[in-house]
Amino acid sequence: MKYCFGVDIGGTTVKLGLFEETGEILDKWEIVTHTEEEGKAILPDISASILAKLEERGIDKADILGIGAGVPAPVTEEGVVNGSANLGWKYKEVKKELEELTGLKAEIGNDANVAALGEMWKGGGAGERNMVMVTLGTGVGGGVIIGGRVVTGAHGAGGELGHVCVNYDETEVCGCGNRGCLEQYASATGIVRLAKRKLAEETRETILNKDTVTAKDVFDAVKAEDAVAIEVAEEFGRYLGYELANLATITDPSIIVIGGGVSKAGEVLLSYIEKPFRERVFFANKDVKFALATLGNDAGICGSAKLVLES
Amino acid sequence: MKYCFGVDIGGTTVKLGLFEETGEILDKWEIVTHTEEEGKAILPDISASILAKLEERGIDKADILGIGAGVPAPVTEEGVVNGSANLGWKYKEVKKELEELTGLKAEIGNDANVAALGEMWKGGGAGERNMVMVTLGTGVGGGVIIGGRVVTGAHGAGGELGHVCVNYDETEVCGCGNRGCLEQYASATGIVRLAKRKLAEETRETILNKDTVTAKDVFDAVKAEDAVAIEVAEEFGRYLGYELANLATITDPSIIVIGGGVSKAGEVLLSYIEKPFRERVFFANKDVKFALATLGNDAGICGSAKLVLES
């Protein structure tokens, strides 16, 4: 039996998984991400944790196919990161450094792209080869996979769905410096922003509270048939659904998978995205399916492992 | 020496090229496209023309690596077309049929995608591996190539840039049935539409004539510093440049190549596209270059030949 590791490097914790080459998860665990001093301890910590796991399990290095790792930053084809705000990294040769530290082969990818690969392998997109994944969390991330391969692009910055402009009239500025990015409407934060804007001038009764409203509150209120919440969900869905229709015209996926914290709202969320999508999608892409992500926090380690298995 | 054929199947003519495996074009010629009776003669005509060329040149079939062909329709990974309005085809197994007719291996692609591949091989995008090509002709076509591979998608309909919605307030309907498609503003026809809309309510002097205006007239007038034409070019450039900025955020190209009849306007055209693009592009994609296509009518046969050479 051969094995590999999947590593999901986040700004707070690093998630690690030990996989059989068949895809079975044998073990998973977390370590703290030490971002001090430009995150210089992160790769040594990961390396030490992996080597300790081999020792603990009595697995020989020769039986390890490699380490896959997802990083919250664009990653070049050579496995280089030119800065990651979340990790404190500046220029870092992640692949080279991790290989030198462990003596194992490493494959590095962008975390959102890698999570998409995980969902296509054994999650919401299982069995498909052409998939768009949208991650609706604090921000909006994404991954586009065409013909089984992740669209990484010239800087490893492909699939940045959250920073597509969907509203040229927006006056508030996005974190990226532009205005009208999808993230301003479709992230958890964006949904709260839409809800607060509406509640500020709303006269109808609603169970939403403008001081404490969260994205979860909005979809809970939608399920309780709150008319104001439903209009917020419709606005969210229109921005996201229209943008996904444009994206489908360019990338021609067979399935769109919705993940991230906001997707915990469940099937109701999909209905608000699908309706505007169907109104607008190019005729050649009419049969695109929608699905919720199913791997949750494991998408990153699974996709990272898959990076190794298919390399 | 080995050889291959590149074939560009259009609604009026079929362009054919005989290539050395090094990429050198030895010969090129055209035949008429017979679209009658659901275009049933098209593939037999192409086959006969190719076999006659082998005879004429005294080249042995064993020295032919294959035939590449670009088709004005989405093409599946299996080389199947599910209808092409321009050719009269319904369901057609193009790859299989062409292979049976000629006894040679065939590779089939969408014409716009194949033209993009040609421009990346030996045209405006030479030396790049991540490229978006936009073809501004009667319509707006496109091809997206990431990591050296064409983004074809689940139905072979990838890269349909012309049918991305860029204006949700549009009231006129596009040929595809939607409203606000890029093609309604950035094709030769679209530029004329923008010019006519403006001229209908224009009081300033202009050298444009609202009854006979063409896309070429607009850019000729731009070169003559006609203020009205400049505003038409700015509007055209804003729709196209903003959309390309969104597209760059998703696909992360290193170069954007502009081709098609409208691109004959030359470098001035690029300036009107680049300015709004730079205003809006995501920071990770700031260094994208722009270039004009250079292969003209040969892009299709070159890209088709390349389909074979890299298969």
XYZ file of C-alpha atoms in Angstrom:
622
model
C 0.000 0.000 0.000
C 1.178 3.515 -0.863
C 0.148 6.647 1.025
C 0.107 10.419 0.670
C -0.505 13.478 2.809
C -3.014 16.253 2.174
C -2.290 19.551 3.942
C -4.599 22.581 4.109
C -2.632 25.600 5.344
C -4.923 28.230 6.860
C -4.216 31.429 8.748
C -5.202 29.920 12.135
C -4.691 26.166 11.814
C -3.047 23.748 9.443
C -5.218 20.693 8.718
C -3.405 17.496 7.809
C -4.618 14.163 6.502
C -2.950 10.829 5.834
C -4.516 9.075 2.835
C -4.229 5.663 1.262
C -3.605 5.915 -2.480
C -7.191 4.667 -2.969
C -8.399 7.915 -1.395
C -9.316 6.487 2.003
C -8.560 8.925 4.872
C -6.595 7.030 7.535
C -6.010 9.875 9.931
C -6.569 13.605 10.211
C -5.345 16.182 12.680
C -4.558 19.879 13.086
C -1.652 21.992 14.226
C -1.529 25.704 15.017
C -0.338 28.072 12.264
C 2.501 30.232 13.602
C 2.376 33.331 11.415
C 4.920 35.357 13.441
C 8.191 36.403 11.780
C 6.770 36.148 8.267
C 5.424 32.671 9.008
C 8.872 31.152 8.986
C 7.901 28.249 11.276
C 4.916 27.088 9.203
C 6.678 24.731 6.803
C 9.097 23.347 9.439
C 6.120 22.692 11.759
C 4.243 20.867 8.983
C 7.312 18.880 8.108
C 7.895 17.849 11.725
C 4.248 16.845 12.106
C 4.364 14.682 8.980
C 7.622 12.992 9.925
C 6.246 12.318 13.426
C 3.133 10.749 11.886
C 5.275 8.415 9.761
C 7.175 7.393 12.884
C 3.970 6.899 14.892
C 2.406 4.740 12.163
C 5.598 2.903 11.266
C 5.268 3.883 7.607
C 8.394 3.963 5.469
C 9.155 7.153 3.517
C 9.519 5.018 0.393
C 5.798 4.231 0.615
C 4.783 7.908 0.559
C 3.788 9.195 -2.891
C 4.100 12.775 -1.732
C 2.618 15.723 0.130
C -0.051 17.943 -1.384
C -0.622 21.349 0.157
C -3.184 24.102 -0.359
C -2.092 27.667 0.391
C -4.235 30.839 0.779
C -2.465 32.673 -2.073
C -1.821 32.383 -5.794
C 0.716 29.615 -6.463
C 2.848 29.426 -9.615
C 3.314 26.234 -11.614
C 6.700 25.888 -9.886
C 5.077 25.860 -6.445
C 6.167 29.393 -5.549
C 4.078 31.886 -3.554
C 4.702 35.623 -3.988
C 3.221 36.612 -0.674
C 0.331 35.401 1.479
C -1.246 37.973 3.808
C -2.920 35.251 5.922
C 0.323 33.357 6.548
C 2.733 36.282 6.775
C 4.749 34.902 3.870
C 6.582 37.065 1.353
C 8.243 35.285 -1.604
C 8.422 31.602 -0.691
C 9.471 28.532 -2.669
C 6.920 26.317 -0.934
C 7.383 23.185 -3.021
C 11.166 23.272 -2.871
C 11.286 24.064 0.850
C 8.773 21.390 1.812
C 10.607 18.800 -0.300
C 13.915 19.704 1.295
C 12.465 19.609 4.808
C 10.749 16.237 4.423
C 12.687 14.441 1.702
C 9.290 13.786 0.093
C 7.833 15.007 -3.192
C 5.450 17.979 -2.793
C 2.682 19.508 -4.949
C 1.343 22.945 -4.057
C -1.923 24.594 -5.089
C -4.118 27.556 -4.231
C -6.447 26.598 -1.360
C -9.712 27.426 -3.163
C -8.590 25.597 -6.308
C -7.490 22.616 -4.242
C -10.808 22.519 -2.354
C -12.584 22.451 -5.730
C -10.451 19.495 -6.756
C -11.396 17.751 -3.499
C -15.122 18.299 -4.079
C -14.787 16.950 -7.630
C -12.899 13.921 -6.400
C -15.157 12.803 -3.579
C -17.666 15.548 -2.793
C -20.501 17.470 -4.444
C -18.937 17.197 -7.901
C -17.931 13.527 -7.771
C -17.871 11.927 -11.205
C -17.687 15.221 -13.102
C -14.737 16.604 -15.077
C -15.945 20.177 -15.729
C -16.863 21.990 -12.560
C -17.032 25.446 -11.060
C -16.847 25.634 -7.299
C -17.825 28.757 -5.394
C -16.889 29.065 -1.741
C -19.127 31.505 0.117
C -17.351 32.263 3.365
C -16.011 35.464 4.900
C -14.968 36.166 1.318
C -15.906 34.514 -1.956
C -13.385 32.077 -3.384
C -13.554 29.743 -6.266
C -12.045 27.079 -8.390
C -12.647 26.226 -12.024
C -11.829 22.727 -13.249
C -12.047 21.998 -16.967
C -11.341 18.590 -18.435
C -10.247 17.421 -14.986
C -7.583 20.127 -14.665
C -7.665 23.164 -12.406
C -7.598 26.490 -14.293
C -4.627 28.018 -12.499
C -3.480 30.596 -15.057
C -0.311 32.575 -15.544
C 0.087 33.642 -11.899
C -1.767 30.786 -10.219
C -4.530 33.326 -9.626
C -7.221 31.645 -11.764
C -10.731 31.164 -10.432
C -10.845 34.364 -8.334
C -14.623 34.531 -8.702
C -15.011 36.850 -5.731
C -13.352 39.731 -7.526
C -15.362 39.720 -10.713
C -17.215 43.044 -10.955
C -20.975 42.537 -10.833
C -22.072 46.104 -10.137
C -20.370 49.052 -11.829
C -22.500 51.498 -9.818
C -21.205 50.372 -6.409
C -19.752 53.188 -4.304
C -18.251 51.131 -1.432
C -14.754 49.731 -1.897
C -13.949 45.999 -1.756
C -10.921 44.710 0.165
C -9.127 44.327 -3.170
C -9.431 48.038 -3.941
C -12.055 47.736 -6.697
C -15.763 48.452 -6.363
C -18.677 46.127 -7.143
C -16.885 42.792 -6.626
C -19.087 39.704 -6.230
C -17.610 39.284 -2.742
C -19.359 42.505 -1.688
C -22.757 40.804 -2.202
C -22.326 37.052 -1.980
C -19.955 36.434 0.939
C -21.274 36.062 4.494
C -20.145 39.649 5.043
C -21.715 40.727 1.771
C -25.077 39.210 2.658
C -24.999 41.071 5.981
C -24.221 44.275 4.071
C -27.196 43.704 1.735
C -29.433 42.963 4.723
C -28.312 46.070 6.635
C -28.826 48.298 3.603
C -32.341 46.965 3.240
C -33.179 47.072 6.957
C -32.026 50.690 7.201
C -34.959 51.773 5.056
C -37.432 48.963 5.698
C -40.872 49.693 7.121
C -42.368 46.197 6.950
C -42.227 43.836 9.902
C -39.338 41.385 9.831
C -37.696 38.952 12.206
C -34.295 40.270 11.147
C -32.552 42.612 13.560
C -30.461 45.257 11.846
C -27.888 45.387 14.654
C -27.110 41.678 14.939
C -28.048 40.215 11.561
C -25.830 37.422 10.164
C -25.935 35.514 6.870
C -27.359 32.556 8.802
C -30.117 34.778 10.239
C -31.080 35.818 6.721
C -31.506 32.250 5.480
C -33.214 31.141 8.691
C -35.675 34.001 8.167
C -36.083 32.941 4.523
C -37.075 29.482 5.752
C -39.591 31.180 8.069
C -40.968 32.987 4.966
C -39.942 36.442 6.145
C -40.659 38.718 3.158
C -37.783 41.097 3.847
C -35.263 38.263 4.199
C -36.573 36.719 0.986
C -35.823 39.951 -0.870
C -32.296 39.997 0.539
C -31.830 36.388 -0.594
C -33.158 37.316 -4.040
C -30.717 40.181 -4.360
C -27.824 37.937 -3.251
C -28.982 35.247 -5.693
C -29.272 37.662 -8.590
C -25.684 38.876 -8.235
C -24.323 35.384 -7.828
C -26.627 33.634 -10.322
C -26.048 36.159 -13.100
C -22.315 36.007 -12.570
C -22.336 32.216 -12.633
C -24.288 32.356 -15.906
C -21.514 34.495 -17.394
C -18.907 32.180 -15.979
C -20.658 29.149 -17.477
C -20.612 30.854 -20.883
C -16.836 31.105 -20.630
C -15.933 27.833 -18.944
C -18.809 25.490 -19.872
C -19.022 23.395 -16.686
C -21.357 20.420 -16.218
C -21.841 21.224 -12.529
C -21.592 24.200 -10.192
C -20.850 23.321 -6.559
C -21.572 25.802 -3.773
C -19.556 25.508 -0.585
C -18.309 27.558 2.357
C -20.063 28.573 5.557
C -23.000 30.240 3.784
C -23.804 26.938 2.030
C -24.849 25.456 5.369
C -28.193 27.161 4.674
C -28.799 24.101 2.484
C -30.948 23.476 -0.589
C -32.910 26.716 -0.131
C -29.724 28.604 -0.998
C -29.429 26.821 -4.335
C -32.948 27.804 -5.363
C -32.109 31.497 -4.967
C -28.976 31.095 -7.102
C -30.426 28.799 -9.756
C -33.447 30.903 -10.698
C -31.523 33.972 -11.938
C -28.870 31.653 -13.399
C -31.497 29.904 -15.555
C -32.906 33.262 -16.685
C -29.562 34.325 -18.076
C -27.486 31.308 -19.037
C -26.338 30.857 -22.656
C -28.400 28.191 -24.422
C -25.438 25.823 -24.847
C -25.042 25.661 -21.059
C -28.669 25.155 -20.040
C -28.199 21.716 -18.520
C -25.658 22.760 -15.871
C -26.467 21.106 -12.525
C -26.131 22.718 -9.099
C -25.012 20.931 -5.946
C -23.927 21.747 -2.426
C -20.380 20.934 -1.347
C -20.316 17.892 0.925
C -16.770 17.654 2.302
C -16.917 20.689 4.589
C -13.553 21.279 6.252
C -12.090 18.158 4.624
C -12.266 19.566 1.064
C -8.795 21.098 1.414
C -6.953 18.022 2.656
C -8.769 15.795 0.145
C -7.975 18.073 -2.787
C -4.369 18.407 -1.663
C -4.009 14.638 -1.521
C -5.552 14.443 -4.999
C -2.914 16.912 -6.274
C -0.316 14.282 -5.406
C -2.276 11.283 -6.643
C -2.833 12.765 -10.092
C 0.569 14.407 -10.506
C 9.684 14.451 -42.928
C 6.178 14.101 -41.522
C 3.225 16.311 -42.499
C -0.257 17.249 -41.347
C -3.304 19.074 -42.654
C -5.065 22.023 -41.043
C -8.664 22.594 -42.136
C -10.852 25.591 -41.291
C -14.475 24.803 -42.159
C -16.510 27.977 -42.684
C -20.029 28.562 -43.943
C -18.853 29.817 -47.352
C -15.437 28.276 -47.924
C -13.258 25.588 -46.426
C -9.627 26.666 -46.040
C -7.020 23.929 -46.130
C -3.304 23.914 -45.401
C -0.543 21.339 -45.739
C 2.051 21.699 -42.974
C 5.418 20.208 -42.234
C 5.598 18.889 -38.675
C 7.917 21.806 -37.900
C 4.995 24.155 -38.536
C 6.060 25.362 -41.973
C 3.077 25.901 -44.324
C 3.850 24.126 -47.636
C 0.598 24.842 -49.394
C -2.782 26.410 -48.783
C -5.963 26.463 -50.804
C -9.752 26.774 -50.507
C -12.787 24.829 -51.627
C -16.440 25.865 -51.627
C -18.587 24.773 -48.650
C -21.682 22.966 -49.930
C -24.218 23.428 -47.152
C -27.202 21.998 -49.075
C -28.901 18.835 -47.786
C -27.682 19.361 -44.225
C -24.136 19.885 -45.448
C -23.717 16.218 -46.311
C -21.053 16.874 -48.991
C -18.754 18.929 -46.771
C -16.678 16.146 -45.237
C -16.504 14.040 -48.454
C -15.379 17.187 -50.351
C -12.656 17.877 -47.771
C -11.556 14.270 -47.851
C -11.344 14.217 -51.668
C -9.368 17.481 -51.669
C -6.880 16.139 -49.113
C -6.399 12.829 -50.913
C -5.919 14.688 -54.229
C -3.267 16.886 -52.574
C -1.373 13.803 -51.375
C -1.454 12.408 -54.908
C -0.358 15.742 -56.439
C 2.564 16.055 -54.016
C 3.492 12.383 -54.087
C 3.239 12.175 -50.274
C 2.578 8.794 -48.706
C -0.336 8.478 -46.243
C 2.076 6.923 -43.765
C 3.879 10.270 -43.548
C 0.732 12.165 -42.534
C 0.359 12.687 -38.781
C -3.295 13.592 -39.163
C -5.921 16.155 -40.092
C -6.968 18.920 -37.729
C -10.251 20.684 -38.389
C -11.994 23.712 -36.900
C -15.800 23.779 -37.020
C -18.207 26.707 -36.373
C -20.012 24.925 -33.527
C -19.342 23.445 -30.101
C -17.384 20.186 -30.454
C -17.347 17.457 -27.793
C -14.166 15.762 -26.621
C -15.120 12.845 -28.902
C -15.173 15.124 -31.975
C -18.957 15.198 -32.247
C -21.013 18.243 -33.306
C -24.627 18.554 -32.191
C -25.660 20.925 -34.951
C -23.991 23.782 -36.804
C -26.302 26.443 -38.249
C -23.575 27.740 -40.595
C -22.858 24.331 -42.126
C -26.371 22.879 -42.099
C -25.211 19.994 -39.921
C -27.395 18.291 -37.338
C -25.745 15.631 -35.125
C -22.482 14.698 -36.827
C -19.585 12.484 -35.728
C -17.023 14.668 -37.473
C -13.863 12.975 -36.207
C -15.111 9.452 -36.942
C -16.485 10.349 -40.369
C -13.359 12.231 -41.457
C -11.147 9.372 -40.281
C -13.233 6.819 -42.171
C -13.263 8.913 -45.345
C -9.525 9.563 -45.412
C -7.969 6.688 -43.489
C -6.086 9.370 -41.534
C -6.284 10.361 -37.867
C -8.421 13.464 -37.239
C -8.696 15.998 -34.388
C -11.683 18.357 -34.299
C -12.098 21.632 -32.433
C -14.357 24.665 -32.275
C -13.222 27.227 -34.878
C -12.728 30.122 -32.442
C -10.837 27.917 -29.988
C -8.685 26.534 -32.783
C -7.907 30.027 -34.097
C -6.772 30.965 -30.579
C -4.466 27.960 -30.565
C -3.066 29.082 -33.918
C -2.368 32.604 -32.649
C -0.637 31.184 -29.577
C 1.455 28.862 -31.713
C 2.735 31.300 -34.310
C 0.799 34.562 -34.060
C 0.097 37.381 -31.621
C 0.426 35.100 -28.600
C 3.544 33.215 -29.655
C 5.593 31.990 -26.718
C 2.736 32.292 -24.198
C 0.876 29.470 -22.471
C -2.006 31.402 -20.886
C -3.964 33.417 -23.401
C -7.401 34.802 -24.071
C -8.237 35.487 -27.693
C -11.187 37.642 -28.690
C -12.347 37.625 -32.299
C -14.256 40.781 -33.192
C -16.020 40.014 -36.453
C -19.681 39.919 -37.466
C -20.081 38.355 -34.034
C -17.713 38.098 -31.075
C -15.961 34.771 -30.617
C -13.250 33.699 -28.320
C -10.866 31.115 -27.099
C -9.300 30.686 -23.687
C -6.061 28.731 -23.381
C -4.712 27.945 -19.921
C -1.474 26.067 -19.346
C -1.255 25.479 -23.102
C -4.657 23.761 -23.247
C -7.861 25.122 -24.762
C -10.699 25.528 -22.249
C -13.318 23.504 -24.117
C -15.663 22.572 -21.300
C -18.408 20.011 -20.909
C -20.108 20.701 -24.259
C -17.123 22.045 -26.183
C -18.792 25.445 -25.771
C -16.069 27.081 -23.644
C -14.782 30.536 -24.474
C -18.090 31.949 -25.777
C -17.054 35.468 -24.775
C -19.594 37.072 -27.082
C -22.504 35.885 -24.984
C -21.394 37.101 -21.602
C -23.908 39.661 -20.356
C -22.323 43.084 -19.980
C -25.462 45.215 -19.714
C -28.481 44.041 -17.727
C -30.454 47.111 -18.790
C -30.326 46.343 -22.519
C -33.743 46.161 -24.181
C -32.733 44.823 -27.623
C -32.397 41.067 -28.036
C -29.140 39.359 -29.103
C -29.151 36.586 -31.730
C -28.795 34.071 -28.875
C -32.074 35.180 -27.293
C -30.558 36.962 -24.289
C -30.167 40.720 -23.848
C -26.993 42.665 -23.131
C -24.469 40.209 -24.633
C -20.967 41.555 -25.334
C -21.579 40.794 -29.015
C -24.234 43.535 -29.057
C -21.536 46.160 -28.379
C -18.173 44.819 -29.483
C -18.778 43.045 -32.811
C -18.586 44.954 -36.098
C -22.390 44.959 -36.047
C -22.421 46.021 -32.407
C -20.109 48.969 -33.049
C -22.417 50.111 -35.861
C -25.361 49.809 -33.458
C -23.562 51.970 -30.865
C -22.667 54.505 -33.547
C -26.214 54.693 -34.901
C -27.679 55.109 -31.409
C -25.308 57.991 -30.800
C -25.740 59.600 -34.225
C -29.534 59.526 -33.887
C -29.325 62.123 -31.107
C -26.036 63.820 -31.944
C -25.900 67.561 -32.614
C -22.134 68.023 -32.967
C -20.429 67.880 -36.334
C -18.975 64.486 -37.234
C -17.565 62.813 -40.304
C -19.659 59.719 -39.549
C -22.774 59.219 -41.647
C -25.609 57.600 -39.760
C -26.968 55.810 -42.835
C -23.770 54.158 -44.038
C -21.562 53.932 -40.941
C -19.393 50.812 -40.547
C -17.034 49.705 -37.768
C -14.138 50.667 -40.031
C -15.625 54.159 -40.498
C -15.752 54.574 -36.723
C -12.070 53.772 -36.239
C -11.028 55.775 -39.303
C -12.879 58.734 -37.784
C -11.192 58.050 -34.436
C -7.830 58.328 -36.194
C -9.035 61.640 -37.659
C -9.833 62.763 -34.087
C -13.580 62.953 -34.634
C -15.041 63.606 -31.154
C -18.236 61.661 -31.767
C -16.393 58.617 -33.115
C -14.034 58.761 -30.142
C -17.008 58.525 -27.772
C -18.342 55.512 -29.689
C -14.911 53.872 -29.435
C -14.830 54.646 -25.707
C -18.216 53.032 -25.170
C -17.140 49.960 -27.191
C -13.882 49.791 -25.231
C -15.603 50.098 -21.879
C -17.889 47.113 -22.512
C -15.064 44.996 -23.878
C -12.327 46.147 -21.487
C -14.445 45.692 -18.352
C -15.521 42.238 -19.499
C -11.922 41.248 -20.253
C -10.952 42.424 -16.767
C -13.562 40.051 -15.313
C -12.378 37.292 -17.590
C -8.767 37.834 -16.522
C -9.844 37.499 -12.882
C -11.265 34.062 -13.665
C -8.715 32.706 -16.143
C -5.503 34.612 -15.298
C -3.966 34.940 -18.779
C -0.546 36.451 -19.489
C -1.750 37.903 -22.801
C -4.999 38.960 -24.455
C -4.977 38.801 -28.257
C -7.540 40.730 -30.284
C -8.377 39.426 -33.753
C -11.152 39.442 -36.346
C -12.077 42.052 -38.947
C -12.467 44.861 -36.404
C -8.847 44.365 -35.285
C -7.674 45.682 -38.641
C -8.155 49.122 -37.072
C -4.742 48.420 -35.522
C -3.038 49.607 -32.357
C -5.552 52.411 -31.774
C -8.152 49.735 -31.057
C -6.030 48.267 -28.268
C -5.730 51.612 -26.504
C -9.526 51.884 -26.227
C -9.752 48.380 -24.759
C -6.734 48.567 -22.457
C -7.647 51.770 -20.631
C -10.920 50.509 -19.080
C -9.302 47.080 -18.595
C -6.523 48.625 -16.480
C -9.083 50.591 -14.446
C -10.868 47.443 -13.408
C -8.500 44.489 -13.461
C -7.845 42.513 -10.241
C -4.434 43.361 -8.807
C -3.035 39.870 -9.382
C -3.611 40.264 -13.129
C -2.209 43.763 -13.628
C 0.650 42.728 -15.905
C -1.518 41.178 -18.653
C -0.259 42.219 -22.099
C -2.425 43.063 -25.094
C -1.585 42.216 -28.705
C -3.233 42.165 -32.093
C -3.696 38.846 -33.877
C -1.214 38.458 -36.719
C -2.279 35.368 -38.663
C -5.456 36.787 -40.187
C -7.279 34.137 -42.202
C -4.537 31.587 -41.540
C -5.246 31.352 -37.789
C -7.781 28.571 -38.339
C -5.626 26.300 -40.486
C -2.593 26.884 -38.261
C -4.507 26.101 -35.069
C -6.079 23.038 -36.657
C -2.657 21.755 -37.669
C -1.463 22.397 -34.113
C -4.370 20.300 -32.775
C -2.808 17.346 -34.592
C 0.792 18.136 -33.720
C 0.105 18.311 -29.998
C -2.372 15.441 -29.788
